[in-house]
Amino acid sequence: MSTEQSNNLAASRRRFVKQSTWLAGGILAAPFITKANYFSGADDTIKVALIGCGGRGTGAALQALLSKQNVKLVAMADAFRDNLDRSYKRLTSPETAKNNPGINLTERIDVPEERKFTGFDAYQKAIPLADVVILATPPGFRPIHFEEAIKQNKHVFMEKPVATDPAGVKKVLDAAETAKQKKLNVVVGLQRHYQNSYRELFKRKKLIGDITSAQAWWNNDGVWVRKRQYAQTEMEYQMRNWYYFVWLCGDHICEQHIHNIDVVNWFKEGYPVKAQGMGGRQVRKGKDHGEIFDHHYVEFTYADGSVLNSQCRHIPGTMSKVDELLIGTKGKIQCGEGSITDYKGKVLFQFDKQSENNPYQTEHDELFAAIAKGEFKFADAEMGAKSTMTSILGRMATYTGQVVEWDKALNSGLDLQPKAYDFNAMPPVLPNDEGYYPVPIPGVTKYGF
């Protein structure tokens, strides 16, 4: 690239970032000026703030830093200081640098003590300092963090799911519309949309005709457990052990199985109108297992009558399977195999696995490339919100044992969030005298509709 081309590219990005702060509802307003606009001496630097410094947030930050653009991490925020310190140590460690020799990470990380923020309000302090915000806290916080990032005119990468209740989904949908009006790029970590094999299968989905049914699986042993520690408040304990509380996690049908459910929505180019199913707690029943189920089986019905049979399970020693299968009038797509076949067994398409990419890296590469070029290219938030709502719909069906309709569920007003975000405040669910949490009971649990 010539010097003139480089200068033009940098100027284009500067104009785009500047214009993104002006555009609101399609109307040019006075420039929205924050300290972030003057933070870096290099005009073409894309400044990043990491909100949520756990394993996924740290990984997402590293992937942002490994993109080909001039990216710099300038702020970090987490509810807990030890999470932030662990993340910073990993990002700046010699081992991380050794494993990624193509990039000088030392030059790309500039987070002094005064730009490390902790507590429930840490996000409010970090967001103004950046051009792009990475949202990777437990998903219960995603709606308020995303809303704030868009309000402050920031491009966003946010992990899935994007909410844990219908009220949160609606908040994200509203902010998604504002993001589009402001031409702010938003990528959601449903990374199969950025995976070569899935993209190639999607291009050829007409080979199987109309999709009449589908199956999706996320069955494995489960995840970590963090036991209660001495002197923790109830809020801190639940925040530390967040996977097992619905207001924070959404249950594993939302936190993990959303990936597979989203693939079917994507290929169907639509969302279910209703769901019914069953689920419960067979083996994961301890005090540290909170209130979530360890298995769900849901029948989702789409407007055209087609059905997705969805199953997810966290039970050690059982069959592990994470995959999707789409059945059409002319054949079937087996996503994990990257194949399309007709009903006589003839292979209509086979993806070459040697050309597979790392979709976790690609989603950041493409996001930051678009920002650097001054392009408005990604508007994933609506898709992410609706696939999140699909997962919530399934959870509501298994928790209640009822047929749950999309419109009624989305407009139910169900809000699982606490009244106050404070370590001394009471979370929305509390243990009984023996230390066990109330668990949904199908046929008894209701959501007010």
CSV table of C-alpha atoms in Angstrom, one decimal, residues 19-449:
chain,number,residue,atom,x,y,z
A,19,GLN,CA,-19.4,11.1,11.9
A,20,SER,CA,-20.6,8.2,14.1
A,21,THR,CA,-20.7,10.6,17.0
A,22,TRP,CA,-22.8,13.0,15.0
A,23,LEU,CA,-25.5,10.9,13.5
A,24,ALA,CA,-28.6,10.3,15.7
A,25,GLY,CA,-31.9,9.2,14.2
A,26,GLY,CA,-30.7,10.1,10.8
A,27,ILE,CA,-30.3,13.8,11.7
A,28,LEU,CA,-26.9,15.4,12.0
A,29,ALA,CA,-26.5,17.0,15.4
A,30,ALA,CA,-23.7,18.9,17.1
A,31,PRO,CA,-20.5,16.8,17.6
A,32,PHE,CA,-20.6,14.6,20.7
A,33,ILE,CA,-17.2,15.3,22.2
A,34,THR,CA,-15.7,13.1,25.0
A,35,LYS,CA,-12.2,12.6,26.3
A,36,ALA,CA,-12.0,9.6,24.0
A,37,ASN,CA,-11.8,11.8,20.9
A,38,TYR,CA,-8.5,13.3,22.2
A,39,PHE,CA,-7.1,10.2,24.0
A,40,SER,CA,-4.6,9.0,21.4
A,41,GLY,CA,-1.9,10.9,19.7
A,42,ALA,CA,-2.3,8.6,16.7
A,43,ASP,CA,-5.4,9.6,14.8
A,44,ASP,CA,-5.9,6.2,13.1
A,45,THR,CA,-5.8,4.3,16.4
A,46,ILE,CA,-8.9,2.3,17.1
A,47,LYS,CA,-9.3,2.5,20.9
A,48,VAL,CA,-10.9,-0.4,22.7
A,49,ALA,CA,-12.4,-0.8,26.2
A,50,LEU,CA,-13.0,-4.3,27.6
A,51,ILE,CA,-16.1,-4.6,29.8
A,52,GLY,CA,-16.0,-8.0,31.6
A,53,CYS,CA,-12.5,-9.5,32.2
A,54,GLY,CA,-13.3,-13.2,32.5
A,55,GLY,CA,-12.0,-15.9,30.2
A,56,ARG,CA,-14.2,-15.0,27.2
A,57,GLY,CA,-13.6,-11.3,27.6
A,58,THR,CA,-9.9,-11.8,27.8
A,59,GLY,CA,-10.0,-13.9,24.7
A,60,ALA,CA,-12.1,-11.4,22.8
A,61,ALA,CA,-9.7,-8.6,23.7
A,62,LEU,CA,-6.8,-10.6,22.5
A,63,GLN,CA,-8.6,-11.3,19.2
A,64,ALA,CA,-9.3,-7.6,18.8
A,65,LEU,CA,-5.6,-6.9,19.4
A,66,LEU,CA,-4.6,-9.5,16.9
A,67,SER,CA,-6.5,-7.9,14.0
A,68,LYS,CA,-4.6,-6.2,11.3
A,69,GLN,CA,-5.8,-2.8,12.2
A,70,ASN,CA,-4.2,-0.2,14.5
A,71,VAL,CA,-6.0,-1.4,17.6
A,72,LYS,CA,-5.1,-0.4,21.2
A,73,LEU,CA,-6.7,-1.6,24.4
A,74,VAL,CA,-7.0,1.5,26.6
A,75,ALA,CA,-9.4,0.6,29.4
A,76,MET,CA,-10.6,-2.4,31.3
A,77,ALA,CA,-13.6,-2.8,33.6
A,78,ASP,CA,-15.0,-5.7,35.8
A,79,ALA,CA,-17.0,-6.1,38.9
A,80,PHE,CA,-14.0,-7.7,40.6
A,81,ARG,CA,-10.4,-6.5,40.7
A,82,ASP,CA,-9.0,-10.0,40.8
A,83,ASN,CA,-10.7,-10.8,37.5
A,84,LEU,CA,-9.3,-7.6,35.9
A,85,ASP,CA,-5.8,-8.3,37.2
A,86,ARG,CA,-5.8,-11.9,36.0
A,87,SER,CA,-7.0,-10.7,32.5
A,88,TYR,CA,-4.3,-8.0,32.3
A,89,LYS,CA,-1.6,-10.4,33.4
A,90,ARG,CA,-2.6,-12.9,30.7
A,91,LEU,CA,-2.8,-10.3,28.0
A,92,THR,CA,0.6,-8.8,28.9
A,93,SER,CA,2.4,-12.1,29.7
A,94,PRO,CA,5.5,-13.2,27.8
A,95,GLU,CA,3.7,-16.5,27.0
A,96,THR,CA,0.9,-14.7,25.2
A,97,ALA,CA,3.4,-12.6,23.3
A,98,LYS,CA,5.4,-15.7,22.4
A,99,ASN,CA,2.2,-17.5,21.1
A,100,ASN,CA,1.4,-14.5,18.9
A,101,PRO,CA,4.7,-13.4,17.3
A,102,GLY,CA,3.2,-11.5,14.5
A,103,ILE,CA,1.9,-8.7,16.6
A,104,ASN,CA,3.7,-6.5,19.2
A,105,LEU,CA,1.1,-6.8,21.9
A,106,THR,CA,3.2,-4.5,24.3
A,107,GLU,CA,2.6,-1.6,22.0
A,108,ARG,CA,-1.1,-2.4,21.7
A,109,ILE,CA,-2.0,-2.5,25.4
A,110,ASP,CA,-2.0,0.8,27.2
A,111,VAL,CA,-4.1,0.4,30.4
A,112,PRO,CA,-2.5,2.2,33.3
A,113,GLU,CA,-3.9,2.0,36.8
A,114,GLU,CA,-6.1,5.0,36.3
A,115,ARG,CA,-7.9,3.3,33.4
A,116,LYS,CA,-8.7,0.1,35.3
A,117,PHE,CA,-12.2,0.3,36.8
A,118,THR,CA,-14.0,-2.1,39.1
A,119,GLY,CA,-17.5,-2.3,40.6
A,120,PHE,CA,-21.0,-2.4,39.1
A,121,ASP,CA,-20.5,1.1,37.6
A,122,ALA,CA,-17.1,0.4,36.1
A,123,TYR,CA,-18.6,0.2,32.6
A,124,GLN,CA,-19.7,3.8,32.8
A,125,LYS,CA,-16.1,4.9,33.4
A,126,ALA,CA,-14.5,2.8,30.7
A,127,ILE,CA,-16.9,3.3,27.8
A,128,PRO,CA,-16.2,7.0,27.2
A,129,LEU,CA,-12.5,6.3,26.6
A,130,ALA,CA,-12.9,4.1,23.6
A,131,ASP,CA,-14.1,3.9,20.0
A,132,VAL,CA,-15.1,0.2,20.3
A,133,VAL,CA,-16.5,-1.5,23.4
A,134,ILE,CA,-16.2,-5.3,24.0
A,135,LEU,CA,-19.1,-6.5,26.2
A,136,ALA,CA,-18.3,-9.8,27.9
A,137,THR,CA,-19.7,-9.7,31.4
A,138,PRO,CA,-22.3,-12.3,32.5
A,139,PRO,CA,-25.2,-11.8,30.1
A,140,GLY,CA,-27.7,-10.4,32.6
A,141,PHE,CA,-25.8,-7.1,32.4
A,142,ARG,CA,-25.6,-7.0,28.6
A,143,PRO,CA,-28.8,-4.9,28.0
A,144,ILE,CA,-27.7,-2.0,30.2
A,145,HIS,CA,-24.1,-2.1,29.0
A,146,PHE,CA,-25.1,-2.2,25.3
A,147,GLU,CA,-27.6,0.6,25.8
A,148,GLU,CA,-24.9,2.7,27.4
A,149,ALA,CA,-22.4,2.0,24.6
A,150,ILE,CA,-24.8,3.0,21.9
A,151,LYS,CA,-25.9,6.0,23.8
A,152,GLN,CA,-22.2,7.1,23.9
A,153,ASN,CA,-21.8,6.4,20.1
A,154,LYS,CA,-19.5,3.4,20.3
A,155,HIS,CA,-19.1,0.5,18.0
A,156,VAL,CA,-19.7,-2.8,19.8
A,157,PHE,CA,-18.6,-6.4,20.0
A,158,MET,CA,-20.8,-8.2,22.5
A,159,GLU,CA,-20.9,-11.8,23.5
A,160,LYS,CA,-24.0,-14.0,23.4
A,161,PRO,CA,-26.6,-14.3,24.8
A,162,VAL,CA,-27.5,-10.6,24.8
A,163,ALA,CA,-30.1,-10.8,27.7
A,164,THR,CA,-31.6,-13.2,30.2
A,165,ASP,CA,-35.2,-12.1,30.2
A,166,PRO,CA,-37.8,-10.6,27.7
A,167,ALA,CA,-37.4,-7.1,29.2
A,168,GLY,CA,-33.7,-7.2,28.5
A,169,VAL,CA,-34.3,-8.5,24.9
A,170,LYS,CA,-36.6,-5.5,24.3
A,171,LYS,CA,-34.0,-3.1,25.6
A,172,VAL,CA,-31.4,-4.6,23.3
A,173,LEU,CA,-33.8,-4.4,20.3
A,174,ASP,CA,-34.5,-0.7,21.0
A,175,ALA,CA,-30.7,0.0,21.3
A,176,ALA,CA,-30.1,-2.0,18.1
A,177,GLU,CA,-32.4,0.2,16.2
A,178,THR,CA,-30.6,3.3,17.5
A,179,ALA,CA,-27.3,1.7,16.5
A,180,LYS,CA,-28.4,1.3,12.9
A,181,GLN,CA,-29.6,4.9,12.8
A,182,LYS,CA,-26.3,6.1,14.1
A,183,LYS,CA,-24.4,3.7,11.7
A,184,LEU,CA,-22.6,2.0,14.6
A,185,ASN,CA,-21.2,-1.4,13.8
A,186,VAL,CA,-22.3,-4.2,16.1
A,187,VAL,CA,-21.0,-7.8,16.0
A,188,VAL,CA,-22.5,-10.5,18.3
A,189,GLY,CA,-20.4,-13.5,19.3
A,190,LEU,CA,-22.6,-16.0,17.5
A,191,GLN,CA,-19.4,-16.9,15.6
A,192,ARG,CA,-20.9,-19.5,13.3
A,193,HIS,CA,-22.0,-16.5,11.2
A,194,TYR,CA,-18.3,-15.9,10.6
A,195,GLN,CA,-17.2,-19.5,10.1
A,196,ASN,CA,-16.4,-20.5,6.5
A,197,SER,CA,-18.1,-23.8,6.6
A,198,TYR,CA,-21.4,-22.4,7.8
A,199,ARG,CA,-21.3,-19.5,5.3
A,200,GLU,CA,-20.7,-21.9,2.4
A,201,LEU,CA,-23.6,-24.2,3.6
A,202,PHE,CA,-25.9,-21.2,3.9
A,203,LYS,CA,-25.1,-20.1,0.4
A,204,ARG,CA,-26.2,-23.5,-0.9
A,205,LYS,CA,-29.1,-24.2,1.4
A,206,LYS,CA,-31.6,-24.1,-1.5
A,207,LEU,CA,-30.1,-27.4,-2.6
A,208,ILE,CA,-32.3,-29.1,0.0
A,209,GLY,CA,-35.4,-27.2,-1.0
A,210,ASP,CA,-37.7,-25.9,1.7
A,211,ILE,CA,-36.6,-26.6,5.3
A,212,THR,CA,-39.3,-28.6,6.9
A,213,SER,CA,-37.6,-29.6,10.2
A,214,ALA,CA,-34.4,-29.3,12.1
A,215,GLN,CA,-32.5,-30.8,15.0
A,216,ALA,CA,-30.0,-29.0,17.3
A,217,TRP,CA,-27.8,-30.4,20.1
A,218,TRP,CA,-25.6,-29.0,22.8
A,219,ASN,CA,-25.0,-32.1,25.0
A,220,ASN,CA,-21.9,-32.3,27.2
A,221,ASP,CA,-20.6,-32.7,30.7
A,222,GLY,CA,-21.3,-29.1,31.8
A,223,VAL,CA,-19.1,-26.3,33.1
A,224,TRP,CA,-17.3,-25.0,36.2
A,225,VAL,CA,-18.7,-24.5,39.7
A,226,ARG,CA,-17.4,-21.8,42.1
A,227,LYS,CA,-18.2,-22.6,45.7
A,228,ARG,CA,-19.3,-20.1,48.3
A,229,GLN,CA,-16.5,-18.5,50.2
A,230,TYR,CA,-16.4,-17.2,53.7
A,231,ALA,CA,-17.8,-13.7,54.3
A,232,GLN,CA,-19.2,-13.3,50.7
A,233,THR,CA,-22.4,-11.4,50.5
A,234,GLU,CA,-25.2,-13.2,48.6
A,235,MET,CA,-24.8,-10.9,45.7
A,236,GLU,CA,-21.0,-11.5,45.5
A,237,TYR,CA,-21.5,-15.3,45.7
A,238,GLN,CA,-24.1,-15.3,42.9
A,239,MET,CA,-21.9,-13.0,40.8
A,240,ARG,CA,-18.9,-15.3,41.2
A,241,ASN,CA,-21.0,-18.4,40.5
A,242,TRP,CA,-23.0,-16.7,37.9
A,243,TYR,CA,-23.6,-19.6,35.6
A,244,TYR,CA,-26.2,-21.1,37.9
A,245,PHE,CA,-28.5,-18.1,38.3
A,246,VAL,CA,-31.1,-17.3,35.7
A,247,TRP,CA,-30.9,-13.5,36.1
A,248,LEU,CA,-27.2,-13.6,35.4
A,249,CYS,CA,-26.9,-16.6,32.9
A,250,GLY,CA,-30.3,-17.4,31.5
A,251,ASP,CA,-29.7,-21.1,32.0
A,252,HIS,CA,-27.5,-23.2,29.7
A,253,ILE,CA,-30.1,-23.3,27.0
A,254,CYS,CA,-29.4,-19.6,26.6
A,255,GLU,CA,-25.7,-19.3,27.5
A,256,GLN,CA,-24.5,-22.2,25.3
A,257,HIS,CA,-27.3,-23.8,23.3
A,258,ILE,CA,-28.2,-20.4,21.7
A,259,HIS,CA,-25.4,-21.1,19.2
A,260,ASN,CA,-27.2,-24.1,17.7
A,261,ILE,CA,-30.7,-22.6,18.0
A,262,ASP,CA,-29.4,-19.5,16.2
A,263,VAL,CA,-28.0,-21.5,13.3
A,264,VAL,CA,-31.5,-22.9,12.6
A,265,ASN,CA,-33.0,-19.4,12.9
A,266,TRP,CA,-30.4,-18.2,10.4
A,267,PHE,CA,-31.0,-20.9,7.9
A,268,LYS,CA,-34.8,-20.6,8.3
A,269,GLU,CA,-34.5,-16.8,8.0
A,270,GLY,CA,-37.1,-16.5,10.7
A,271,TYR,CA,-37.9,-17.2,14.4
A,272,PRO,CA,-40.3,-19.6,16.1
A,273,VAL,CA,-43.8,-18.5,16.9
A,274,LYS,CA,-44.2,-20.9,19.8
A,275,ALA,CA,-42.5,-23.5,21.9
A,276,GLN,CA,-43.2,-26.4,24.2
A,277,GLY,CA,-40.9,-28.8,25.9
A,278,MET,CA,-39.6,-30.5,29.1
A,279,GLY,CA,-36.6,-30.3,31.3
A,280,GLY,CA,-35.4,-30.6,34.9
A,281,ARG,CA,-32.5,-31.4,37.2
A,282,GLN,CA,-31.4,-35.0,37.2
A,283,VAL,CA,-27.9,-34.9,38.6
A,284,ARG,CA,-26.9,-31.3,39.1
A,285,LYS,CA,-28.8,-30.6,42.3
A,286,GLY,CA,-26.3,-29.2,44.8
A,287,LYS,CA,-26.4,-26.0,46.8
A,288,ASP,CA,-23.8,-24.5,44.4
A,289,HIS,CA,-25.9,-25.4,41.4
A,290,GLY,CA,-28.3,-22.5,42.0
A,291,GLU,CA,-31.6,-22.8,40.2
A,292,ILE,CA,-31.0,-23.9,36.6
A,293,PHE,CA,-31.9,-27.1,34.9
A,294,ASP,CA,-29.3,-29.7,33.7
A,295,HIS,CA,-31.4,-30.7,30.7
A,296,HIS,CA,-33.9,-29.2,28.3
A,297,TYR,CA,-35.8,-30.6,25.3
A,298,VAL,CA,-37.8,-28.1,23.3
A,299,GLU,CA,-40.1,-28.3,20.2
A,300,PHE,CA,-40.0,-24.9,18.5
A,301,THR,CA,-42.6,-24.3,15.8
A,302,TYR,CA,-42.1,-21.7,13.0
A,303,ALA,CA,-44.8,-19.7,11.2
A,304,ASP,CA,-44.7,-22.1,8.2
A,305,GLY,CA,-45.3,-25.1,10.5
A,306,SER,CA,-41.8,-26.5,10.4
A,307,VAL,CA,-40.3,-27.7,13.7
A,308,LEU,CA,-37.0,-27.5,15.4
A,309,ASN,CA,-36.4,-30.2,18.0
A,310,SER,CA,-33.7,-28.8,20.3
A,311,GLN,CA,-31.9,-30.6,23.1
A,312,CYS,CA,-29.2,-29.5,25.5
A,313,ARG,CA,-27.8,-31.4,28.5
A,314,HIS,CA,-25.1,-31.0,31.2
A,315,ILE,CA,-24.7,-34.5,32.6
A,316,PRO,CA,-21.3,-36.1,33.0
A,317,GLY,CA,-20.8,-39.5,31.4
A,318,THR,CA,-23.5,-39.0,28.8
A,319,MET,CA,-23.2,-38.7,25.0
A,320,SER,CA,-21.6,-35.5,23.9
A,321,LYS,CA,-22.9,-33.8,20.8
A,322,VAL,CA,-22.8,-30.2,19.6
A,323,ASP,CA,-24.3,-29.9,16.1
A,324,GLU,CA,-27.2,-29.0,13.8
A,325,LEU,CA,-29.2,-30.9,11.2
A,326,LEU,CA,-31.5,-29.3,8.7
A,327,ILE,CA,-34.1,-31.4,6.8
A,328,GLY,CA,-35.5,-30.1,3.5
A,329,THR,CA,-37.9,-31.3,0.8
A,330,LYS,CA,-34.9,-32.4,-1.4
A,331,GLY,CA,-32.2,-33.3,1.1
A,332,LYS,CA,-30.4,-32.4,4.3
A,333,ILE,CA,-27.6,-30.3,5.7
A,334,GLN,CA,-25.3,-31.8,8.3
A,335,CYS,CA,-23.6,-28.7,9.7
A,336,GLY,CA,-20.9,-30.4,11.7
A,337,GLU,CA,-19.8,-32.4,8.7
A,338,GLY,CA,-20.1,-29.5,6.4
A,339,SER,CA,-22.1,-31.6,4.0
A,340,ILE,CA,-25.3,-31.4,1.9
A,341,THR,CA,-26.8,-34.7,0.6
A,342,ASP,CA,-30.0,-35.7,-1.2
A,343,TYR,CA,-32.2,-38.6,0.1
A,344,LYS,CA,-30.4,-41.1,-2.1
A,345,GLY,CA,-27.2,-40.4,-0.3
A,346,LYS,CA,-25.7,-38.4,-3.2
A,347,VAL,CA,-23.3,-35.7,-1.9
A,348,LEU,CA,-24.5,-32.3,-3.3
A,349,PHE,CA,-21.8,-30.3,-1.5
A,350,GLN,CA,-18.9,-31.1,0.8
A,351,PHE,CA,-17.0,-28.3,2.5
A,352,ASP,CA,-13.2,-28.7,2.5
A,353,LYS,CA,-12.3,-28.7,6.2
A,354,GLN,CA,-8.8,-27.6,5.3
A,355,SER,CA,-10.2,-24.2,4.4
A,356,GLU,CA,-11.9,-23.8,7.7
A,357,ASN,CA,-11.1,-20.6,9.6
A,358,ASN,CA,-11.0,-19.5,13.3
A,359,PRO,CA,-14.4,-17.7,13.4
A,360,TYR,CA,-13.6,-16.2,16.8
A,361,GLN,CA,-10.8,-14.3,15.1
A,362,THR,CA,-12.6,-13.6,11.9
A,363,GLU,CA,-15.5,-11.8,13.6
A,364,HIS,CA,-13.0,-9.3,15.1
A,365,ASP,CA,-10.9,-9.1,11.9
A,366,GLU,CA,-14.0,-8.2,9.9
A,367,LEU,CA,-15.4,-5.8,12.5
A,368,PHE,CA,-12.2,-3.8,12.9
A,369,ALA,CA,-11.5,-3.8,9.1
A,370,ALA,CA,-15.0,-2.2,8.5
A,371,ILE,CA,-14.3,0.5,11.2
A,372,ALA,CA,-10.9,1.2,9.7
A,373,LYS,CA,-12.4,1.6,6.2
A,374,GLY,CA,-15.2,3.8,7.5
A,375,GLU,CA,-17.9,1.3,6.6
A,376,PHE,CA,-21.1,0.6,8.3
A,377,LYS,CA,-21.3,-3.1,7.7
A,378,PHE,CA,-22.5,-5.1,10.8
A,379,ALA,CA,-25.8,-4.9,12.5
A,380,ASP,CA,-25.9,-8.2,14.4
A,381,ALA,CA,-27.8,-6.9,17.5
A,382,GLU,CA,-31.3,-7.6,16.3
A,383,MET,CA,-30.3,-11.1,15.2
A,384,GLY,CA,-28.6,-11.7,18.5
A,385,ALA,CA,-31.6,-10.4,20.5
A,386,LYS,CA,-34.1,-12.5,18.6
A,387,SER,CA,-32.0,-15.7,18.9
A,388,THR,CA,-31.6,-14.9,22.6
A,389,MET,CA,-35.4,-14.6,22.8
A,390,THR,CA,-35.7,-17.9,21.1
A,391,SER,CA,-33.6,-19.5,23.8
A,392,ILE,CA,-35.6,-17.7,26.5
A,393,LEU,CA,-38.8,-18.9,24.9
A,394,GLY,CA,-37.5,-22.5,25.2
A,395,ARG,CA,-36.6,-22.0,28.8
A,396,MET,CA,-40.0,-20.5,29.6
A,397,ALA,CA,-41.6,-23.6,28.0
A,398,THR,CA,-39.5,-26.1,30.0
A,399,TYR,CA,-39.8,-24.2,33.3
A,400,THR,CA,-43.6,-23.9,33.0
A,401,GLY,CA,-44.5,-27.1,31.1
A,402,GLN,CA,-46.8,-25.0,28.9
A,403,VAL,CA,-47.0,-23.9,25.3
A,404,VAL,CA,-45.4,-20.5,25.2
A,405,GLU,CA,-46.1,-18.1,22.3
A,406,TRP,CA,-43.4,-15.7,21.1
A,407,ASP,CA,-45.5,-12.5,21.1
A,408,LYS,CA,-46.9,-13.1,24.6
A,409,ALA,CA,-43.5,-14.0,26.0
A,410,LEU,CA,-41.7,-11.1,24.4
A,411,ASN,CA,-44.3,-8.7,25.7
A,412,SER,CA,-44.8,-10.3,29.1
A,413,GLY,CA,-42.7,-7.7,30.9
A,414,LEU,CA,-40.8,-10.5,32.6
A,415,ASP,CA,-37.8,-8.7,34.2
A,416,LEU,CA,-35.5,-10.9,36.3
A,417,GLN,CA,-32.9,-8.2,37.3
A,418,PRO,CA,-32.3,-7.1,40.9
A,419,LYS,CA,-33.8,-3.7,42.1
A,420,ALA,CA,-30.3,-2.5,42.9
A,421,TYR,CA,-26.8,-3.4,41.6
A,422,ASP,CA,-24.8,-3.4,44.8
A,423,PHE,CA,-22.8,-6.0,46.6
A,424,ASN,CA,-24.9,-5.5,49.7
A,425,ALA,CA,-28.2,-5.6,47.8
A,426,MET,CA,-30.4,-8.7,47.6
A,427,PRO,CA,-30.4,-10.7,44.3
A,428,PRO,CA,-33.8,-11.6,42.9
A,429,VAL,CA,-33.5,-15.2,44.1
A,430,LEU,CA,-32.4,-16.3,47.6
A,431,PRO,CA,-31.6,-19.6,49.2
A,432,ASN,CA,-33.8,-21.2,51.9
A,433,ASP,CA,-32.5,-22.0,55.5
A,434,GLU,CA,-30.7,-25.1,54.2
A,435,GLY,CA,-28.9,-23.2,51.5
A,436,TYR,CA,-30.9,-24.5,48.5
A,437,TYR,CA,-32.5,-22.2,45.9
A,438,PRO,CA,-36.0,-22.5,44.6
A,439,VAL,CA,-36.1,-24.5,41.3
A,440,PRO,CA,-38.8,-24.1,38.6
A,441,ILE,CA,-41.5,-26.8,38.7
A,442,PRO,CA,-43.3,-27.5,35.4
A,443,GLY,CA,-47.0,-27.3,35.9
A,444,VAL,CA,-46.5,-25.0,38.9
A,445,THR,CA,-44.1,-22.3,37.8
A,446,LYS,CA,-45.9,-19.4,35.9
A,447,TYR,CA,-44.8,-16.3,34.2
A,448,GLY,CA,-48.0,-14.3,34.5
A,449,PHE,CA,-49.6,-15.2,31.2
